[in-house]
């Protein structure tokens, strides 16, 4: 078996072990860099803003881009690269890394296991819908995809985030690296062509000493969540959509995970 094949098998095993109710995000070594330095970041999968670092594999990636001022550059790392992102930063401004995975599957063997997941991610009424659609009793499958963004400041870090075309995504309405940032992060949560109103946003706040606190917020009628943040801390925002799968999907439920990571400068 080739080395690439062995690494891929290990990667898939790790993903399977971390699949249920675990977050996926892009974690930078440094969210602020000078022009000419490297943007370096890893794909992470885990809980409470701690997890394993995953290598890049083309067949596990639907897209991987860097966006600055509407200029999009597709990234094509070598198979097995870890960190997945390691590229020179050119120019100055806000740079957004965007990654979307291909679908993966997880099997739920008990009602309780899926209920725990549903409670965590705020999926009210799923069991009634499950029965109404004549979905099977356990074991049944969930199909999931990840839709992650990370905000980097190159040089002055000025600029604005915008829709990147992910199925579900956070759009940062405020720039945490801007000089006038007021300490409240405003994000709009999208799902397809609609805004996600009254949606749960799980916020992971990591202090400089590594301590992580978790809190829950909810979007308003405009799909916007307003979240106070602290200087010198790193953040992961997470929100998940649950939908019945199409008949030919090989699963009964689809979940679409949106993630946004960034740091707030210590001024």
PDB file of N, CA and C in Angstrom, residues 111 130-131 133-141 252:
ATOM      1  N   UNK A 111     -31.340   5.654  19.069  1.00  0.00           N
ATOM      2  CA  UNK A 111     -32.069   6.914  19.096  1.00  0.00           C
ATOM      3  C   UNK A 111     -31.362   7.924  20.000  1.00  0.00           C
ATOM      4  N   UNK A 130     -38.951  12.788  11.446  1.00  0.00           N
ATOM      5  CA  UNK A 130     -38.368  11.488  11.093  1.00  0.00           C
ATOM      6  C   UNK A 130     -39.476  10.450  10.895  1.00  0.00           C
ATOM      7  N   UNK A 131     -40.403  10.402  11.850  1.00  0.00           N
ATOM      8  CA  UNK A 131     -41.493   9.423  11.764  1.00  0.00           C
ATOM      9  C   UNK A 131     -42.463   9.768  10.644  1.00  0.00           C
ATOM     10  N   UNK A 133     -41.870  11.130   7.861  1.00  0.00           N
ATOM     11  CA  UNK A 133     -41.268  10.813   6.568  1.00  0.00           C
ATOM     12  C   UNK A 133     -40.991   9.314   6.420  1.00  0.00           C
ATOM     13  N   UNK A 134     -41.423   8.528   7.405  1.00  0.00           N
ATOM     14  CA  UNK A 134     -41.242   7.065   7.388  1.00  0.00           C
ATOM     15  C   UNK A 134     -39.766   6.678   7.276  1.00  0.00           C
ATOM     16  N   UNK A 135     -38.919   7.478   7.913  1.00  0.00           N
ATOM     17  CA  UNK A 135     -37.512   7.124   7.984  1.00  0.00           C
ATOM     18  C   UNK A 135     -37.350   5.924   8.918  1.00  0.00           C
ATOM     19  N   UNK A 136     -36.306   5.132   8.731  1.00  0.00           N
ATOM     20  CA  UNK A 136     -36.157   3.898   9.517  1.00  0.00           C
ATOM     21  C   UNK A 136     -35.721   4.164  10.947  1.00  0.00           C
ATOM     22  N   UNK A 137     -35.975   3.174  11.791  1.00  0.00           N
ATOM     23  CA  UNK A 137     -35.394   3.171  13.129  1.00  0.00           C
ATOM     24  C   UNK A 137     -33.896   2.923  13.003  1.00  0.00           C
ATOM     25  N   UNK A 138     -33.128   3.215  14.045  1.00  0.00           N
ATOM     26  CA  UNK A 138     -31.692   2.947  13.978  1.00  0.00           C
ATOM     27  C   UNK A 138     -31.424   1.461  13.672  1.00  0.00           C
ATOM     28  N   UNK A 139     -30.332   1.192  12.960  1.00  0.00           N
ATOM     29  CA  UNK A 139     -29.305   2.143  12.509  1.00  0.00           C
ATOM     30  C   UNK A 139     -29.743   2.908  11.258  1.00  0.00           C
ATOM     31  N   UNK A 140     -29.421   4.207  11.225  1.00  0.00           N
ATOM     32  CA  UNK A 140     -29.641   5.017  10.033  1.00  0.00           C
ATOM     33  C   UNK A 140     -28.466   5.965   9.874  1.00  0.00           C
ATOM     34  N   UNK A 141     -28.340   6.540   8.669  1.00  0.00           N
ATOM     35  CA  UNK A 141     -27.164   7.337   8.343  1.00  0.00           C
ATOM     36  C   UNK A 141     -27.484   8.822   8.228  1.00  0.00           C
ATOM     37  N   UNK A 252     -30.530   9.336   5.589  1.00  0.00           N
ATOM     38  CA  UNK A 252     -31.865   9.889   5.811  1.00  0.00           C
ATOM     39  C   UNK A 252     -31.813  11.359   6.210  1.00  0.00           C
TER      40      UNK A 252
END
